[in-house]
PDB file of C-alpha atoms in Angstrom:
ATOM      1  CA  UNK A   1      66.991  90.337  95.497  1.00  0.00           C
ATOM      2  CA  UNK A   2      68.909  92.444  93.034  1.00  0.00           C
ATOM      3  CA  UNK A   3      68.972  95.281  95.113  1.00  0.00           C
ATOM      4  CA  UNK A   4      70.286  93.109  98.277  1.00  0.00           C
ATOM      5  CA  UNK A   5      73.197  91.397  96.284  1.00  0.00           C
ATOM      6  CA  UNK A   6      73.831  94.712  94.838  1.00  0.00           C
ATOM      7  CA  UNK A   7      73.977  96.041  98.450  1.00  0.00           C
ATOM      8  CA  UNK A   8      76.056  93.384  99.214  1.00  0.00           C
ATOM      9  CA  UNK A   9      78.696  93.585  96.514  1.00  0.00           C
ATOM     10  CA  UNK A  10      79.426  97.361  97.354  1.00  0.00           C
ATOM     11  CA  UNK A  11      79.814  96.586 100.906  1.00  0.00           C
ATOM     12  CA  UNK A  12      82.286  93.638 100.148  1.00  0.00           C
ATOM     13  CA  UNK A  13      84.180  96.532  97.874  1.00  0.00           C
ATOM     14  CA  UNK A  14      84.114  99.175 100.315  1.00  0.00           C
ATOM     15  CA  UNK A  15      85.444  96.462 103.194  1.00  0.00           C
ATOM     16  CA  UNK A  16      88.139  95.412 100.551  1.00  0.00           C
ATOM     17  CA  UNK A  17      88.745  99.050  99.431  1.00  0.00           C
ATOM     18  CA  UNK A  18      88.751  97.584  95.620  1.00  0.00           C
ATOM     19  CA  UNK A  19      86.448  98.663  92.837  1.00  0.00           C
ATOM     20  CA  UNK A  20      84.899  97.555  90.025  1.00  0.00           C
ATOM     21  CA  UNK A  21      84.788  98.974  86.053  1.00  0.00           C
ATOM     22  CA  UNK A  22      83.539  97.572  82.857  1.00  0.00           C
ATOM     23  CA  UNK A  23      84.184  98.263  79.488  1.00  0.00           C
ATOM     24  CA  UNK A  24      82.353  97.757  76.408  1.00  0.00           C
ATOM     25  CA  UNK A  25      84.626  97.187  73.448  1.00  0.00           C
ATOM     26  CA  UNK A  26      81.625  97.831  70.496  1.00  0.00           C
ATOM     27  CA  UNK A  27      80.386 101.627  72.104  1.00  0.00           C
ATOM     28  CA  UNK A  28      84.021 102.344  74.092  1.00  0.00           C
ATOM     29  CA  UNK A  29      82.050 103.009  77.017  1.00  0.00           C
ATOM     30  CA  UNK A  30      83.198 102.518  80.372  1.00  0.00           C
ATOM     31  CA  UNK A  31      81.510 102.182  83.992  1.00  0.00           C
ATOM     32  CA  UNK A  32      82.889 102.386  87.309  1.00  0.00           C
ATOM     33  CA  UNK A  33      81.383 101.272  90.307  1.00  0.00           C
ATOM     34  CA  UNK A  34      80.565 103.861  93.418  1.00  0.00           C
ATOM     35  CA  UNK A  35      83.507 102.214  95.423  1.00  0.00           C
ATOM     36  CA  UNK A  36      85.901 103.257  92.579  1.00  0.00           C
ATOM     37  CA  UNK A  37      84.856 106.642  92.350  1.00  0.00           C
ATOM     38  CA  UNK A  38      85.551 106.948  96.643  1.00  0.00           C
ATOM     39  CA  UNK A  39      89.123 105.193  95.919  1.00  0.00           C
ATOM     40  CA  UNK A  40      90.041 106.947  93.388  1.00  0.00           C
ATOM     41  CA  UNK A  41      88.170 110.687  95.044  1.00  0.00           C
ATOM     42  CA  UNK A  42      86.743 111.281  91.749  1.00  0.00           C
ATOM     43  CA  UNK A  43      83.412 112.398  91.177  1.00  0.00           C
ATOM     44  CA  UNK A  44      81.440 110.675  88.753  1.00  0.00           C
ATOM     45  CA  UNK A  45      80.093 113.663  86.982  1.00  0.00           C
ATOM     46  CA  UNK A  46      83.800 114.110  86.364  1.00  0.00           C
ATOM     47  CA  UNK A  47      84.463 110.618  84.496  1.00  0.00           C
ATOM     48  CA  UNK A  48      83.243 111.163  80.649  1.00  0.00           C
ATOM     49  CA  UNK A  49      83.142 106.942  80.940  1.00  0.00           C
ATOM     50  CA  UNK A  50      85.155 106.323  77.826  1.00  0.00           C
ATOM     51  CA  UNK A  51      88.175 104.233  77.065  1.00  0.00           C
ATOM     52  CA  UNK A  52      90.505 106.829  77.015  1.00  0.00           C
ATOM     53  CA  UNK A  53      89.367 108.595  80.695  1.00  0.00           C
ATOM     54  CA  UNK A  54      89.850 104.980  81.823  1.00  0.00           C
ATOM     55  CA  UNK A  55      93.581 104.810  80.672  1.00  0.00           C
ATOM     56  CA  UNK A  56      94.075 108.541  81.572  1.00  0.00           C
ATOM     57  CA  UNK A  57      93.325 107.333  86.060  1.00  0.00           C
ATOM     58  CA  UNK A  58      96.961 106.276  85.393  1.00  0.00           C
ATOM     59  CA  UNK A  59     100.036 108.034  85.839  1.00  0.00           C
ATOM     60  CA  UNK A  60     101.031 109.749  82.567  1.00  0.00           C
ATOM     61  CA  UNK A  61     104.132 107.581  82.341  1.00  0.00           C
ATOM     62  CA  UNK A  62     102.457 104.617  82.943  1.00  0.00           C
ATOM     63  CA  UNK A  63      99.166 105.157  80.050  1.00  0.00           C
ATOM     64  CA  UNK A  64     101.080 103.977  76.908  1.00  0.00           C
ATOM     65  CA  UNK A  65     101.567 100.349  78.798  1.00  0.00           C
ATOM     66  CA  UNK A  66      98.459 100.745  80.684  1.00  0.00           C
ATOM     67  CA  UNK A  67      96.602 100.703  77.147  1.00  0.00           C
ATOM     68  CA  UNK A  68      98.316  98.423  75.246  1.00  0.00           C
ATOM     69  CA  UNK A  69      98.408  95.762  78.137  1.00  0.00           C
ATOM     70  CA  UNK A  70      94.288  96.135  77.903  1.00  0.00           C
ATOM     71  CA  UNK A  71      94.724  95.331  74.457  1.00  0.00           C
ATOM     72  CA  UNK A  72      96.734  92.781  74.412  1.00  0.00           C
ATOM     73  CA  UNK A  73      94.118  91.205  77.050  1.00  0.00           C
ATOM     74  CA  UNK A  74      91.375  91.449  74.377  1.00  0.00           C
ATOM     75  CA  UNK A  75      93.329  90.256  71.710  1.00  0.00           C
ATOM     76  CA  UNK A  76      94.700  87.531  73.161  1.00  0.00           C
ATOM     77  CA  UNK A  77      91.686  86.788  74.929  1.00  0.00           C
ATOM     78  CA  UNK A  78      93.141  86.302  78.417  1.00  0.00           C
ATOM     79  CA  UNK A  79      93.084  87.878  82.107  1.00  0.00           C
ATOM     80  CA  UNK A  80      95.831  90.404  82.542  1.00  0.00           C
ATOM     81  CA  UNK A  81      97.633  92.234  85.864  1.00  0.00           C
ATOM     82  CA  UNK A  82      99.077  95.371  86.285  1.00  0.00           C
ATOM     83  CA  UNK A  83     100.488  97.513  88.627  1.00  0.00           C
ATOM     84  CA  UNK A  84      99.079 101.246  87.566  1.00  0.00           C
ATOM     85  CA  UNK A  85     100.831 104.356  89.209  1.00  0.00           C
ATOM     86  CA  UNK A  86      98.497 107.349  89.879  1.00  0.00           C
ATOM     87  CA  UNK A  87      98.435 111.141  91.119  1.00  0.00           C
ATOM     88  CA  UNK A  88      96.361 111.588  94.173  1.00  0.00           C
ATOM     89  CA  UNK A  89      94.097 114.448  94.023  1.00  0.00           C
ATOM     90  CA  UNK A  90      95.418 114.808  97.663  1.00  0.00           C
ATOM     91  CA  UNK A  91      98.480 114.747  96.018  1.00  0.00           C
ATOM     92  CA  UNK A  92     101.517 112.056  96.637  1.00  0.00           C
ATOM     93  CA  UNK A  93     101.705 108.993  94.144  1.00  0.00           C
ATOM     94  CA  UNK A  94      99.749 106.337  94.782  1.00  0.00           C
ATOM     95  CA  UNK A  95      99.849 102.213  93.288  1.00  0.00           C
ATOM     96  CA  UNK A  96      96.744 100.603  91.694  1.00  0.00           C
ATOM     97  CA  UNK A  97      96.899  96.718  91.206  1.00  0.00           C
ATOM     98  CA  UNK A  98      94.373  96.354  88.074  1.00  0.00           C
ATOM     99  CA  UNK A  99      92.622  93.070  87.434  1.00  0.00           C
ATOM    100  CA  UNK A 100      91.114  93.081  83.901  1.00  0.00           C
ATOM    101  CA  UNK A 101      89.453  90.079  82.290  1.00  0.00           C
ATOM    102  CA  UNK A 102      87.706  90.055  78.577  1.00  0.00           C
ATOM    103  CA  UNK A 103      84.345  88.532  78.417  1.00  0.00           C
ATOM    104  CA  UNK A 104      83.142  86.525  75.086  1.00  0.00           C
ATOM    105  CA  UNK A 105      80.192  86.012  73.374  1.00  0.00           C
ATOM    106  CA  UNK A 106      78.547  82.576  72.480  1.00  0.00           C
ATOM    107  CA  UNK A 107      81.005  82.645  68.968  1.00  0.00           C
ATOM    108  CA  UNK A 108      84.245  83.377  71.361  1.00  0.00           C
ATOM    109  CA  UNK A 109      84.586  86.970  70.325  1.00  0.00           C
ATOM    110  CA  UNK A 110      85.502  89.522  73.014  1.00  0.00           C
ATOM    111  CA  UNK A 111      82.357  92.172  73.398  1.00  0.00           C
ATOM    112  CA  UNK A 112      83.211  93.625  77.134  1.00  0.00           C
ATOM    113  CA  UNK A 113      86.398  93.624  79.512  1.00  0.00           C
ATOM    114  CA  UNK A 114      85.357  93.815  83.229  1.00  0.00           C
ATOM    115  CA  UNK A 115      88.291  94.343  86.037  1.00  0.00           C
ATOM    116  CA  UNK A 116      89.133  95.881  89.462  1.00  0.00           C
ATOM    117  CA  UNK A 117      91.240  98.387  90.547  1.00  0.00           C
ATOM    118  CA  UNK A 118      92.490  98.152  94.230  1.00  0.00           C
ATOM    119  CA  UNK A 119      95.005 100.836  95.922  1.00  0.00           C
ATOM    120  CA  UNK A 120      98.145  98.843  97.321  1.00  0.00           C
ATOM    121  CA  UNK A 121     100.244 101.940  97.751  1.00  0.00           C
ATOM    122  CA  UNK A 122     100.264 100.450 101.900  1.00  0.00           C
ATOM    123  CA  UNK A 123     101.310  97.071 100.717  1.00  0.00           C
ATOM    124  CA  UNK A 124     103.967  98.339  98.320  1.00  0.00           C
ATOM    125  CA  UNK A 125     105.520 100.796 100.989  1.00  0.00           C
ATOM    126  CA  UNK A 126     105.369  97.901 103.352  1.00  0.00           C
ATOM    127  CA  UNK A 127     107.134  95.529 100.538  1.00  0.00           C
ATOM    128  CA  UNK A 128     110.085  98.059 100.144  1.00  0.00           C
ATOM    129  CA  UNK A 129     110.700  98.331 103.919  1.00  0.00           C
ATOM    130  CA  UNK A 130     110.816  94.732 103.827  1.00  0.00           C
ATOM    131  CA  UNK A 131     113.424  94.571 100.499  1.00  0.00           C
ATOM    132  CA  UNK A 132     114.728  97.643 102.343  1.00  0.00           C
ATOM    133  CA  UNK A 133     115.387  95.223 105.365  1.00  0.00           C
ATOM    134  CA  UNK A 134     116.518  92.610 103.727  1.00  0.00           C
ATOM    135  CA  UNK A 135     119.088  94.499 101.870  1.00  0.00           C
ATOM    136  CA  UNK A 136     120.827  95.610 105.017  1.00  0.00           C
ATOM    137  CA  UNK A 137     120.520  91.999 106.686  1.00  0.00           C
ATOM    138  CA  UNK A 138     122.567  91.096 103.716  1.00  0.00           C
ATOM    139  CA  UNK A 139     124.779  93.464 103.847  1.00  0.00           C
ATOM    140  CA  UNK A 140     125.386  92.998 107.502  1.00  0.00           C
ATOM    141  CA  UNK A 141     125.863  89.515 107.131  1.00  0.00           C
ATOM    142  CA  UNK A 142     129.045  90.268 104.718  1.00  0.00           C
ATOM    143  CA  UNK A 143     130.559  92.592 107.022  1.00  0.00           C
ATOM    144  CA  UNK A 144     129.901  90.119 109.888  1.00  0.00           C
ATOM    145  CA  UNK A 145     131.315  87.064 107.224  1.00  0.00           C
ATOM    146  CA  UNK A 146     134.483  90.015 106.688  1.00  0.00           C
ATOM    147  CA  UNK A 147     135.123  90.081 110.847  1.00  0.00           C
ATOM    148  CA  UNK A 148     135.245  86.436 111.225  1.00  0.00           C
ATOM    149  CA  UNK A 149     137.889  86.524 108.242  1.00  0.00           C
ATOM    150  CA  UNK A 150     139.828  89.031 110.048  1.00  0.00           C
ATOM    151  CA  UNK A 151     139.061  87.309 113.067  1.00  0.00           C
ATOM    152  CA  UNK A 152     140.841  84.227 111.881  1.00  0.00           C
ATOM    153  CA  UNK A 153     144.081  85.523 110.027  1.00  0.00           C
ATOM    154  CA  UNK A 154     144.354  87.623 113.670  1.00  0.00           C
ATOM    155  CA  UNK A 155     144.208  84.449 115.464  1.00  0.00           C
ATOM    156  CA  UNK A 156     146.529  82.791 113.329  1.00  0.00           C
ATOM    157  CA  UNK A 157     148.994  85.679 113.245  1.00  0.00           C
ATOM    158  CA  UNK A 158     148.385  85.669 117.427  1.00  0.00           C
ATOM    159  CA  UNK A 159     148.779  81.987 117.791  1.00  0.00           C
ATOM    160  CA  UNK A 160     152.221  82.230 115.345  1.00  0.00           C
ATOM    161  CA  UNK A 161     153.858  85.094 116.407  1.00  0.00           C
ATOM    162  CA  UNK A 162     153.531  84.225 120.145  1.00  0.00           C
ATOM    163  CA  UNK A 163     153.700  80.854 120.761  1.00  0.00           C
ATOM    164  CA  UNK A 164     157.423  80.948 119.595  1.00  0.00           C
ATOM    165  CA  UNK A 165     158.676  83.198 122.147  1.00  0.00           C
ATOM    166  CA  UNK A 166     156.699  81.466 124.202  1.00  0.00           C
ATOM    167  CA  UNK A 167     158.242  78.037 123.291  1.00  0.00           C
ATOM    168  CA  UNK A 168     161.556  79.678 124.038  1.00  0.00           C
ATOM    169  CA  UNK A 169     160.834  80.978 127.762  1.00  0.00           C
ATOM    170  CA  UNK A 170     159.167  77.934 128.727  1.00  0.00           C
ATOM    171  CA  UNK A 171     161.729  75.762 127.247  1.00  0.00           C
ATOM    172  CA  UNK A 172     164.837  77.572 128.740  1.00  0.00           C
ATOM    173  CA  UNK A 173     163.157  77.752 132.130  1.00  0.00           C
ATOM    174  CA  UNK A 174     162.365  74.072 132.442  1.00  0.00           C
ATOM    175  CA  UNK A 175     166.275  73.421 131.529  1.00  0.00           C
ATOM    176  CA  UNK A 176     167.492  76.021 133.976  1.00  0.00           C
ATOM    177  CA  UNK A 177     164.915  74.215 136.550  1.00  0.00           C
ATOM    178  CA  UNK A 178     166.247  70.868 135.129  1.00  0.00           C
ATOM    179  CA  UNK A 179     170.536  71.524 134.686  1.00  0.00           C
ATOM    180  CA  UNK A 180     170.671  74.459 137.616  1.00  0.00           C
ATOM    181  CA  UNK A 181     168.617  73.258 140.325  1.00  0.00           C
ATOM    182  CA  UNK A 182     171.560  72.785 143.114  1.00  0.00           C
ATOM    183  CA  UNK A 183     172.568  76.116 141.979  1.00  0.00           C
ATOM    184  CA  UNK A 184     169.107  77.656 142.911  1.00  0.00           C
ATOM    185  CA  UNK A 185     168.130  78.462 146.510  1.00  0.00           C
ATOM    186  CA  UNK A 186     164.413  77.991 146.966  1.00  0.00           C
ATOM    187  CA  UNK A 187     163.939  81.700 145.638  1.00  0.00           C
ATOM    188  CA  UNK A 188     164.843  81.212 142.069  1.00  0.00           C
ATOM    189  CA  UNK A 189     163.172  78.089 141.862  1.00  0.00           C
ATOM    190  CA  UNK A 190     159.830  79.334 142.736  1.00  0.00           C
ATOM    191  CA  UNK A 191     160.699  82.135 140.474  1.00  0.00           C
ATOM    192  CA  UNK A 192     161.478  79.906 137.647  1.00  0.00           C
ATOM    193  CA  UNK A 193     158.269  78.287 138.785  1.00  0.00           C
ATOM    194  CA  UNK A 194     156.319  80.886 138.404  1.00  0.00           C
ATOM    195  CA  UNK A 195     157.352  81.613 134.801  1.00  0.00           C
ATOM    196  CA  UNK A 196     156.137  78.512 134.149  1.00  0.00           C
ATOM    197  CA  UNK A 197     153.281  78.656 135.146  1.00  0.00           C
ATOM    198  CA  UNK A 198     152.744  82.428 133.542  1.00  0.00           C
ATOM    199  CA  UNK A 199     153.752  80.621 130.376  1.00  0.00           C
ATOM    200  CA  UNK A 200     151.752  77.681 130.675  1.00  0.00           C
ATOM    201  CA  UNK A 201     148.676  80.176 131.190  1.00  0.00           C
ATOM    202  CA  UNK A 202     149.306  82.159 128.238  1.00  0.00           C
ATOM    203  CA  UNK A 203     149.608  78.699 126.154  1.00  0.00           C
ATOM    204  CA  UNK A 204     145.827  78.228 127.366  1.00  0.00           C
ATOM    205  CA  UNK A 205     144.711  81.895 126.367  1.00  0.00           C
ATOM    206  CA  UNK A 206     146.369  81.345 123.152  1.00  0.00           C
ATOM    207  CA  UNK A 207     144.065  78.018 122.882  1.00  0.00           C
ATOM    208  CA  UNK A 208     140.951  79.964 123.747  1.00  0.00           C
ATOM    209  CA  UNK A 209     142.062  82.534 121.463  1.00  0.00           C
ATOM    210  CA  UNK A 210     141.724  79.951 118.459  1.00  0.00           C
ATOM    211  CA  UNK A 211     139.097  78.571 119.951  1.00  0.00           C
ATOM    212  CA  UNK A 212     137.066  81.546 119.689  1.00  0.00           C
ATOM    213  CA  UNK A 213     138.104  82.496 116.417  1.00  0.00           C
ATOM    214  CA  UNK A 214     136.508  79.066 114.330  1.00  0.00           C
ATOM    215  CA  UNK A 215     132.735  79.815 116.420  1.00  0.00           C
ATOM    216  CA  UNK A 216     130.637  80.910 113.621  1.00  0.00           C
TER     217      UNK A 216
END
């Protein structure tokens, strides 16, 4: 029965491509499980399995905090996450989440740490694209905020600066139509009528114009 749930737990590692280590805070000694060794492509005849090779899988920037966060676990007698950088044998960086938790004796005094270590360099790649994404959703969300700005003081300057002139023509035309009629043959009053009507029209474009300019 040991054998199957033994079976069974490097399966479930290999499937979750996470592995397993203990340490043993009396001797220093440290184990890894078979899964770790494949995730990490690092023979076991190549671990010495002590503390130090343990902190020394990590990225040489990221050791001194590596080890003291391990320590800190023990002292403080709690669970502790990290994120771990490493170099790949294949070479390329690559991003260990490490799960370590101390374990106690019957009088509450740490006497082993067990943990994981599971390779997320996919899920941090995919992460950044995301932030990546997000960043330029942002940023084209202020440039499209800045061209409905513009958008506005445009239509306002439009809607200003013509409907004056625009005031003028039609209003002088509809007096000329109005004081000059029996002056006009039926020639200049369907020309005054048609500058009324082009006037009229541009009042509506001017409208839609505006209109246009508050859609969001």
């Amino acid at each position: 029965r040991l054998r199957e749930k033994d079976l069974r737990l490097s399966e479930a590692q290999a499937i979750a491509r996470l592995g397993s280590w203990e340490w043993l805070l009396e001797s220093g000694a440290v184990s890894c499980s078979d899964e770790l060794f494949r995730l990490l492509l690092l023979l076991p005849a190549d671990f010495p399995g002590t503390f130090d090779a343990l902190v020394g899988l990590g990225h040489p920037e990221d050791r001194k905090a590596f080890r003291e966060r391990l320590d800190e676990s023990v002292r403080e007698r709690e669970p502790a996450i990290l994120d771990v950088r490493r170099i790949h044998p294949n070479g390329g960086i690559r991003h260990l989440l490490v799960h370590a938790k101390p374990v106690l004796d019957e009088g509450g005094k740490p006497v082993r740490m067990t943990g994981t270590m599971q390779d997320v360099t996919e899920r941090r790649r995919d992460e950044e694209a995301i932030r990546d994404l997000n960043r330029k959703l942002q940023a084209g969300v202020a440039d499209l905020a800045t061209a409905i700005k513009e958008l506005e003081a445009f239509s306002y300057s439009v809607s200003h600066d013509l409907r004056a002139p625009l005031r003028t023509i039609d209003g002088y035309s509809r007096m000329l139509e109005e004081d000059c009629a029996a002056s006009l043959d039926d020639t200049g009053r369907r020309y005054i009528g048609v500058i009324r009507s082009g006037t009229q029209r541009m009042g509506q474009l001017i409208d839609d114009l505006l209109g246009l300019s508050r859609v969001s």
